[in-house]
Amino acid sequence: MNMQKNIAVIRGDGIGPEIVEQALLVLDTIAKKYGHTFHYTDVDMGGCAIDKWGDPLPEEMLEKCKNADSVLLGAVGGEKWNHVPGHMRPEKGLLRLRAGMGVYSNNRPAKIWKQLSEASPLRADIVEKGIDFIIVRELTGGIYFGEHKTEEKEGQAIATDILVYSEEEIRRIGRIGFETARKRNKKLCSVEKSNVLDSSRLWKKVMHELASEYPDVELTDMLVDNCAMQIVKNPAQFDVVVTENMFGDILSDEASMITGSIGMIPSSSMGDTKNGLYEPIHGSAPDIAGKDLANPIGTILSAAMMLLYSFDMKEEATAIENAVSEVLDEGYRTADIMSNKKNCMQIGTKEMGIRIADKL
Ligand code: IPM
Ligand code: MG
């Protein structure tokens, strides 16, 4: 069935524009092949929006995202804006976007591509057991959204960041964790710091209350410091991990690294509607911006997730994943996933995009 979809496109800063360009090439190729029409609306967010509008996410830009069928984002931030006040930073635009769209559930797959097993920093015998899990990260609560302040008291600066969670916030992300596990291998690991934090003790309690609604899913608890260790020691033990905002931020970088490169990992962020936010989990990498060095695959796979989760285009999404796999099979690599294995050829951002699109 031919579909018409409106996609808000945030190119952002650093490598953002060049990786998004390649994802749009792939989306255009899909549209042509399957008879869909994708309309793109440009949205300014992050450092470029600060330069242009004096605000990392002007209200009308947020409205454009809320009114779209879904949002594709490259990356935001950079050295240039590191010294602006906290509430004006490019990252604040991203946080306001997540909150404004109500996308409280962030899904970050950590899956090793067989072609890239050598790019993993882990020992071969650990990689061989398989790495295929998903981190379900709470995205619109916790310490990212509590009060932040720095004050002067008795001659010294004191900084405060408050970590708050309500039962309801925990319950709704907990449900996503259980539902995600139900569609996979039915193992859910809830990660917290309940030996120290009240918010984590509440987290654990709510997860166990929910468990009775999901008797088919096996729930385990793990402290976050132990989880950091287990991810490198025995990643094969994980199926779905559910955790709060900041723990999820940290663990998802770690999980991506063991799969070879953070440049490969897409993400979806959803709330209670089909309008999702899709972005690679890496940052704006200003050091390599504009040099045709960035890996566009994380963004291309994010576009595939958009087709699957927001538009119910399963066949199209699978076609993109297969195209990526074929290009990797042929030995083409961007710098971040290059290895000196025989038959590997280093190519740039653009060529990677074109080669993937050509396979569709
Ligand atoms: C991520 C990023 C963001 C986060 C930053 C850019 C605010 O690290 O998406 O993981 O911490 O959520
Ligand atoms: Mg992060």
Tab-separated table of C-alpha atoms and ligand atoms in Angstrom:
chain	number	residue	atom	x	y	z
A	1	MET	CA	0.000	0.000	0.000
A	2	ASN	CA	1.336	3.430	-0.941
A	3	MET	CA	1.734	5.724	2.012
A	4	GLN	CA	2.349	9.430	2.508
A	5	LYS	CA	4.386	10.408	5.550
A	6	ASN	CA	5.655	13.687	6.937
A	7	ILE	CA	9.082	13.424	8.493
A	8	ALA	CA	10.649	16.229	10.504
A	9	VAL	CA	14.375	16.224	9.784
A	10	ILE	CA	16.906	17.606	12.253
A	11	ARG	CA	20.357	17.675	10.723
A	12	GLY	CA	21.930	19.288	13.786
A	13	ASP	CA	25.625	19.947	14.318
A	14	GLY	CA	29.016	18.399	13.575
A	15	ILE	CA	28.648	15.256	11.483
A	16	GLY	CA	24.831	15.500	11.816
A	17	PRO	CA	24.136	16.988	8.352
A	18	GLU	CA	26.321	14.532	6.430
A	19	ILE	CA	24.965	11.386	8.097
A	20	VAL	CA	21.351	12.558	7.782
A	21	GLU	CA	21.955	13.222	4.078
A	22	GLN	CA	22.786	9.568	3.560
A	23	ALA	CA	19.776	8.394	5.565
A	24	LEU	CA	17.536	10.592	3.373
A	25	LEU	CA	19.090	9.084	0.257
A	26	VAL	CA	18.158	5.651	1.597
A	27	LEU	CA	14.617	6.798	2.491
A	28	ASP	CA	14.162	8.315	-0.991
A	29	THR	CA	15.277	5.071	-2.573
A	30	ILE	CA	12.773	3.145	-0.433
A	31	ALA	CA	10.017	5.606	-1.365
A	32	LYS	CA	10.694	5.136	-5.082
A	33	LYS	CA	10.890	1.378	-4.867
A	34	TYR	CA	7.780	0.832	-2.722
A	35	GLY	CA	5.676	3.707	-4.048
A	36	HIS	CA	5.588	5.781	-0.867
A	37	THR	CA	5.923	9.543	-0.542
A	38	PHE	CA	8.026	11.030	2.224
A	39	HIS	CA	7.728	14.775	2.804
A	40	TYR	CA	10.591	16.292	4.752
A	41	THR	CA	10.331	19.345	6.976
A	42	ASP	CA	13.602	20.863	8.124
A	43	VAL	CA	13.839	21.583	11.829
A	44	ASP	CA	16.617	23.578	13.510
A	45	MET	CA	17.722	22.186	16.843
A	46	GLY	CA	20.965	22.276	18.825
A	47	GLY	CA	23.937	24.528	18.235
A	48	CYS	CA	22.801	25.607	14.766
A	49	ALA	CA	19.486	26.767	16.284
A	50	ILE	CA	21.351	28.732	18.953
A	51	ASP	CA	23.336	30.505	16.222
A	52	LYS	CA	20.265	31.175	14.088
A	53	TRP	CA	17.516	31.788	16.646
A	54	GLY	CA	19.281	32.260	19.987
A	55	ASP	CA	17.511	29.167	21.342
A	56	PRO	CA	18.474	25.465	21.001
A	57	LEU	CA	14.834	24.522	20.301
A	58	PRO	CA	12.483	27.386	19.427
A	59	GLU	CA	8.842	26.611	20.224
A	60	GLU	CA	7.770	26.503	16.554
A	61	MET	CA	10.491	23.932	15.851
A	62	LEU	CA	9.114	21.681	18.594
A	63	GLU	CA	5.620	22.151	17.102
A	64	LYS	CA	6.904	21.000	13.699
A	65	CYS	CA	8.193	17.821	15.328
A	66	LYS	CA	4.977	17.201	17.226
A	67	ASN	CA	2.943	17.668	14.051
A	68	ALA	CA	5.064	15.322	11.950
A	69	ASP	CA	4.504	11.575	11.577
A	70	SER	CA	7.973	11.073	13.015
A	71	VAL	CA	11.323	12.753	13.525
A	72	LEU	CA	14.771	11.846	12.206
A	73	LEU	CA	17.729	13.374	14.004
A	74	GLY	CA	21.476	13.402	13.292
A	75	ALA	CA	23.360	14.747	16.317
A	76	VAL	CA	23.770	17.995	18.222
A	77	GLY	CA	26.470	19.781	20.208
A	78	GLY	CA	30.071	20.878	19.846
A	79	GLU	CA	32.959	22.739	21.408
A	80	LYS	CA	31.636	26.054	20.113
A	81	TRP	CA	28.679	25.945	22.531
A	82	ASN	CA	30.440	24.364	25.504
A	83	HIS	CA	30.587	27.636	27.386
A	84	VAL	CA	26.993	28.800	27.092
A	85	PRO	CA	24.825	28.515	30.237
A	86	GLY	CA	23.390	25.029	30.921
A	87	HIS	CA	19.806	25.888	30.004
A	88	MET	CA	20.956	27.178	26.595
A	89	ARG	CA	23.234	24.321	25.559
A	90	PRO	CA	22.516	22.380	22.345
A	91	GLU	CA	21.859	19.265	24.473
A	92	LYS	CA	19.103	21.147	26.276
A	93	GLY	CA	17.319	21.415	22.931
A	94	LEU	CA	17.443	17.635	22.632
A	95	LEU	CA	16.135	17.136	26.173
A	96	ARG	CA	13.291	19.600	25.538
A	97	LEU	CA	12.492	17.794	22.306
A	98	ARG	CA	12.310	14.408	24.066
A	99	ALA	CA	10.155	15.831	26.851
A	100	GLY	CA	8.008	17.906	24.466
A	101	MET	CA	7.288	14.897	22.255
A	102	GLY	CA	6.647	12.773	25.356
A	103	VAL	CA	9.000	10.033	24.157
A	104	TYR	CA	9.758	8.405	27.495
A	105	SER	CA	10.995	5.088	26.154
A	106	ASN	CA	14.343	4.818	24.397
A	107	ASN	CA	15.211	1.548	22.730
A	108	ARG	CA	18.924	0.938	22.049
A	109	PRO	CA	19.902	-2.383	20.506
A	110	ALA	CA	23.383	-3.769	21.175
A	111	LYS	CA	23.859	-6.352	18.494
A	112	ILE	CA	27.059	-7.484	16.931
A	113	TRP	CA	27.155	-7.740	13.165
A	114	LYS	CA	28.925	-10.959	12.277
A	115	GLN	CA	31.028	-9.055	9.728
A	116	LEU	CA	32.366	-6.794	12.473
A	117	SER	CA	33.199	-9.311	15.189
A	118	GLU	CA	36.871	-8.400	14.871
A	119	ALA	CA	36.101	-4.758	15.565
A	120	SER	CA	34.913	-5.677	19.074
A	121	PRO	CA	37.462	-4.936	21.787
A	122	LEU	CA	36.316	-8.069	23.622
A	123	ARG	CA	38.099	-11.408	23.422
A	124	ALA	CA	36.940	-13.661	20.598
A	125	ASP	CA	35.632	-16.378	22.955
A	126	ILE	CA	33.336	-13.847	24.630
A	127	VAL	CA	32.102	-12.404	21.322
A	128	GLU	CA	31.456	-15.903	19.973
A	129	LYS	CA	28.810	-16.523	22.625
A	130	GLY	CA	26.797	-13.778	20.943
A	131	ILE	CA	25.918	-10.172	21.714
A	132	ASP	CA	22.287	-9.366	21.083
A	133	PHE	CA	20.406	-7.379	23.656
A	134	ILE	CA	18.344	-4.232	23.959
A	135	ILE	CA	18.645	-1.474	26.498
A	136	VAL	CA	15.291	0.098	27.277
A	137	ARG	CA	16.220	3.464	28.739
A	138	GLU	CA	13.787	5.773	30.537
A	139	LEU	CA	14.174	9.053	28.662
A	140	THR	CA	12.125	11.889	30.109
A	141	GLY	CA	12.671	11.621	33.865
A	142	GLY	CA	15.296	11.116	36.525
A	143	ILE	CA	18.317	13.293	37.120
A	144	TYR	CA	18.216	14.763	33.594
A	145	PHE	CA	14.930	16.467	34.391
A	146	GLY	CA	15.152	17.227	38.117
A	147	GLU	CA	16.197	20.636	39.371
A	148	HIS	CA	19.717	21.726	38.398
A	149	LYS	CA	21.345	24.597	40.243
A	150	THR	CA	24.699	26.007	41.267
A	151	GLU	CA	24.801	28.394	44.222
A	152	GLU	CA	27.357	30.166	46.302
A	153	LYS	CA	27.329	29.150	49.982
A	154	GLU	CA	29.862	30.198	52.585
A	155	GLY	CA	32.404	31.174	49.989
A	156	GLN	CA	32.188	28.101	47.814
A	157	ALA	CA	30.104	26.931	44.905
A	158	ILE	CA	27.628	24.129	45.558
A	159	ALA	CA	25.959	22.309	42.663
A	160	THR	CA	22.782	20.239	42.903
A	161	ASP	CA	21.048	17.895	40.458
A	162	ILE	CA	17.933	16.176	41.696
A	163	LEU	CA	16.974	12.620	40.706
A	164	VAL	CA	13.206	12.136	40.923
A	165	TYR	CA	10.965	9.295	39.762
A	166	SER	CA	7.275	8.764	40.380
A	167	GLU	CA	5.758	5.287	40.525
A	168	GLU	CA	3.826	6.017	37.350
A	169	GLU	CA	6.950	7.013	35.420
A	170	ILE	CA	8.621	3.781	36.479
A	171	ARG	CA	5.558	1.671	35.715
A	172	ARG	CA	5.148	2.892	32.137
A	173	ILE	CA	8.804	2.258	31.221
A	174	GLY	CA	8.701	-1.020	33.142
A	175	ARG	CA	5.803	-2.149	30.957
A	176	ILE	CA	7.816	-1.346	27.826
A	177	GLY	CA	10.640	-3.451	29.257
A	178	PHE	CA	8.354	-6.430	29.870
A	179	GLU	CA	6.609	-6.069	26.490
A	180	THR	CA	9.975	-5.876	24.708
A	181	ALA	CA	11.201	-9.004	26.511
A	182	ARG	CA	7.953	-10.787	25.673
A	183	LYS	CA	8.687	-10.305	21.950
A	184	ARG	CA	12.223	-11.646	22.365
A	185	ASN	CA	13.713	-14.277	24.693
A	186	LYS	CA	11.530	-13.328	27.676
A	187	LYS	CA	14.369	-12.293	29.969
A	188	LEU	CA	14.245	-8.863	31.560
A	189	CYS	CA	17.042	-7.475	33.708
A	190	SER	CA	16.112	-4.415	35.765
A	191	VAL	CA	19.167	-2.316	36.530
A	192	GLU	CA	19.329	0.099	39.468
A	193	LYS	CA	21.332	1.156	42.521
A	194	SER	CA	18.914	0.059	45.226
A	195	ASN	CA	21.714	-0.437	47.757
A	196	VAL	CA	22.079	3.366	47.874
A	197	LEU	CA	19.263	5.288	46.178
A	198	ASP	CA	15.624	5.692	47.212
A	199	SER	CA	14.619	6.212	43.594
A	200	SER	CA	16.169	2.825	42.811
A	201	ARG	CA	14.379	1.105	45.693
A	202	LEU	CA	11.095	2.421	44.304
A	203	TRP	CA	12.190	1.315	40.832
A	204	LYS	CA	12.825	-2.233	42.032
A	205	LYS	CA	9.537	-2.419	43.946
A	206	VAL	CA	7.494	-1.298	40.925
A	207	MET	CA	9.302	-3.734	38.603
A	208	HIS	CA	8.421	-6.624	40.926
A	209	GLU	CA	4.801	-5.516	41.159
A	210	LEU	CA	4.631	-5.516	37.350
A	211	ALA	CA	6.229	-8.958	37.157
A	212	SER	CA	2.971	-10.580	38.278
A	213	GLU	CA	1.314	-9.248	35.089
A	214	TYR	CA	4.031	-10.877	32.978
A	215	PRO	CA	4.454	-14.400	34.378
A	216	ASP	CA	5.970	-15.547	31.079
A	217	VAL	CA	8.906	-13.122	31.455
A	218	GLU	CA	11.781	-13.910	33.814
A	219	LEU	CA	12.704	-10.789	35.814
A	220	THR	CA	16.125	-10.366	37.403
A	221	ASP	CA	17.636	-7.400	39.274
A	222	MET	CA	21.151	-6.115	38.875
A	223	LEU	CA	23.025	-3.230	40.469
A	224	VAL	CA	24.291	-0.794	37.874
A	225	ASP	CA	27.983	-1.125	38.795
A	226	ASN	CA	27.741	-4.889	38.475
A	227	CYS	CA	25.903	-4.489	35.167
A	228	ALA	CA	28.765	-2.371	33.794
A	229	MET	CA	31.054	-5.263	34.641
A	230	GLN	CA	28.773	-8.019	33.311
A	231	ILE	CA	28.409	-6.266	29.941
A	232	VAL	CA	32.112	-6.827	29.267
A	233	LYS	CA	32.413	-10.131	31.105
A	234	ASN	CA	29.438	-12.027	29.732
A	235	PRO	CA	27.211	-9.951	27.432
A	236	ALA	CA	25.476	-13.095	26.140
A	237	GLN	CA	23.508	-13.295	29.408
A	238	PHE	CA	21.391	-10.242	28.489
A	239	ASP	CA	18.182	-10.149	26.486
A	240	VAL	CA	16.446	-6.936	27.579
A	241	VAL	CA	17.798	-4.454	30.119
A	242	VAL	CA	15.468	-1.810	31.538
A	243	THR	CA	16.926	1.119	33.427
A	244	GLU	CA	16.588	4.771	34.384
A	245	ASN	CA	17.752	7.688	32.263
A	246	MET	CA	21.358	8.284	33.337
A	247	PHE	CA	22.266	4.631	33.905
A	248	GLY	CA	20.866	3.924	30.433
A	249	ASP	CA	22.949	6.714	28.914
A	250	ILE	CA	26.152	5.255	30.320
A	251	LEU	CA	25.423	1.565	29.812
A	252	SER	CA	24.285	2.082	26.215
A	253	ASP	CA	27.637	3.641	25.272
A	254	GLU	CA	29.404	0.704	26.871
A	255	ALA	CA	27.118	-1.793	25.154
A	256	SER	CA	27.628	-0.149	21.765
A	257	MET	CA	31.400	-0.249	22.098
A	258	ILE	CA	31.537	-4.006	22.619
A	259	THR	CA	29.687	-4.447	19.330
A	260	GLY	CA	32.564	-2.757	17.511
A	261	SER	CA	31.539	0.836	17.009
A	262	ILE	CA	29.120	3.339	18.430
A	263	GLY	CA	28.705	4.483	14.816
A	264	MET	CA	26.576	1.433	14.023
A	265	ILE	CA	23.884	1.779	16.692
A	266	PRO	CA	20.461	3.278	15.972
A	267	SER	CA	17.779	4.143	18.472
A	268	SER	CA	14.067	4.781	18.672
A	269	SER	CA	12.293	6.884	21.255
A	270	MET	CA	8.566	6.457	21.656
A	271	GLY	CA	5.767	7.664	23.893
A	272	ASP	CA	2.090	6.831	23.733
A	273	THR	CA	1.662	7.682	20.035
A	274	LYS	CA	3.221	6.447	16.803
A	275	ASN	CA	5.216	9.674	16.424
A	276	GLY	CA	8.726	8.643	17.416
A	277	LEU	CA	12.159	10.219	17.489
A	278	TYR	CA	14.879	8.285	15.682
A	279	GLU	CA	18.565	9.006	16.125
A	280	PRO	CA	21.915	7.249	16.184
A	281	ILE	CA	23.239	7.004	19.743
A	282	HIS	CA	26.577	8.641	18.949
A	283	GLY	CA	27.292	12.336	19.245
A	284	SER	CA	28.154	15.083	16.756
A	285	ALA	CA	31.891	14.199	16.555
A	286	PRO	CA	33.036	17.729	15.592
A	287	ASP	CA	36.627	16.497	15.119
A	288	ILE	CA	35.668	14.577	11.989
A	289	ALA	CA	32.816	16.802	10.773
A	290	GLY	CA	32.841	17.692	7.079
A	291	LYS	CA	35.658	15.254	6.306
A	292	ASP	CA	33.537	12.485	4.797
A	293	LEU	CA	34.785	10.161	7.555
A	294	ALA	CA	31.663	9.624	9.655
A	295	ASN	CA	29.769	6.337	9.655
A	296	PRO	CA	26.199	6.975	8.415
A	297	ILE	CA	24.994	3.455	9.295
A	298	GLY	CA	23.665	4.325	12.781
A	299	THR	CA	21.439	6.986	11.184
A	300	ILE	CA	20.444	4.775	8.250
A	301	LEU	CA	19.413	2.023	10.681
A	302	SER	CA	17.525	4.629	12.729
A	303	ALA	CA	15.557	5.445	9.574
A	304	ALA	CA	14.856	1.706	9.239
A	305	MET	CA	13.552	1.654	12.821
A	306	MET	CA	11.291	4.584	11.933
A	307	LEU	CA	9.806	2.636	9.039
A	308	LEU	CA	9.206	-0.354	11.292
A	309	TYR	CA	7.886	1.252	14.485
A	310	SER	CA	6.193	4.441	13.285
A	311	PHE	CA	5.020	3.463	9.799
A	312	ASP	CA	4.530	-0.325	10.094
A	313	MET	CA	6.715	-0.851	7.014
A	314	LYS	CA	8.334	-4.107	8.016
A	315	GLU	CA	9.417	-5.204	4.575
A	316	GLU	CA	11.053	-1.841	3.838
A	317	ALA	CA	12.874	-1.820	7.189
A	318	THR	CA	14.197	-5.325	6.614
A	319	ALA	CA	15.343	-4.325	3.128
A	320	ILE	CA	17.509	-1.577	4.634
A	321	GLU	CA	19.044	-3.920	7.213
A	322	ASN	CA	19.813	-6.446	4.507
A	323	ALA	CA	21.363	-3.753	2.309
A	324	VAL	CA	23.665	-2.720	5.175
A	325	SER	CA	24.607	-6.340	5.747
A	326	GLU	CA	25.421	-6.885	2.069
A	327	VAL	CA	27.671	-3.836	1.897
A	328	LEU	CA	29.512	-5.062	5.004
A	329	ASP	CA	29.762	-8.522	3.434
A	330	GLU	CA	31.514	-6.941	0.465
A	331	GLY	CA	34.136	-5.548	2.837
A	332	TYR	CA	33.274	-1.845	2.657
A	333	ARG	CA	33.999	-0.030	5.926
A	334	THR	CA	34.043	3.522	7.220
A	335	ALA	CA	37.111	4.458	9.267
A	336	ASP	CA	35.563	3.594	12.667
A	337	ILE	CA	34.892	-0.032	11.676
A	338	MET	CA	37.886	-0.521	9.399
A	339	SER	CA	40.049	-3.522	10.157
A	340	ASN	CA	43.178	-4.734	8.416
A	341	LYS	CA	41.426	-7.936	7.535
A	342	LYS	CA	42.005	-8.939	3.940
A	343	ASN	CA	39.365	-7.645	1.522
A	344	CYS	CA	38.328	-4.689	3.691
A	345	MET	CA	38.184	-1.351	1.899
A	346	GLN	CA	37.820	1.987	3.603
A	347	ILE	CA	35.213	4.294	2.118
A	348	GLY	CA	33.714	7.646	3.095
A	349	THR	CA	30.338	8.686	4.443
A	350	LYS	CA	28.859	9.419	1.012
A	351	GLU	CA	30.048	6.277	-0.660
A	352	MET	CA	28.694	4.192	2.222
A	353	GLY	CA	25.273	5.817	1.794
A	354	ILE	CA	25.297	5.345	-1.978
A	355	ARG	CA	26.375	1.710	-1.728
A	356	ILE	CA	23.616	0.915	0.760
A	357	ALA	CA	21.001	2.705	-1.363
A	358	ASP	CA	22.204	0.839	-4.454
A	359	LYS	CA	21.510	-2.492	-2.782
A	360	LEU	CA	17.845	-1.682	-2.244
B	1	IPM	C1	22.527	10.293	24.264
B	1	IPM	C2	23.354	11.524	24.467
B	1	IPM	C3	22.490	12.581	25.124
B	1	IPM	C4	22.020	12.033	26.451
B	1	IPM	C5	23.158	13.949	25.300
B	1	IPM	C6	23.636	14.505	23.984
B	1	IPM	C7	22.257	14.924	26.000
B	1	IPM	O1	24.494	11.225	25.218
B	1	IPM	O2	21.508	10.375	23.544
B	1	IPM	O3	22.883	9.249	24.812
B	1	IPM	O4	22.755	12.085	27.454
B	1	IPM	O5	20.884	11.529	26.505
B	2	MG	MG	24.762	9.132	25.596
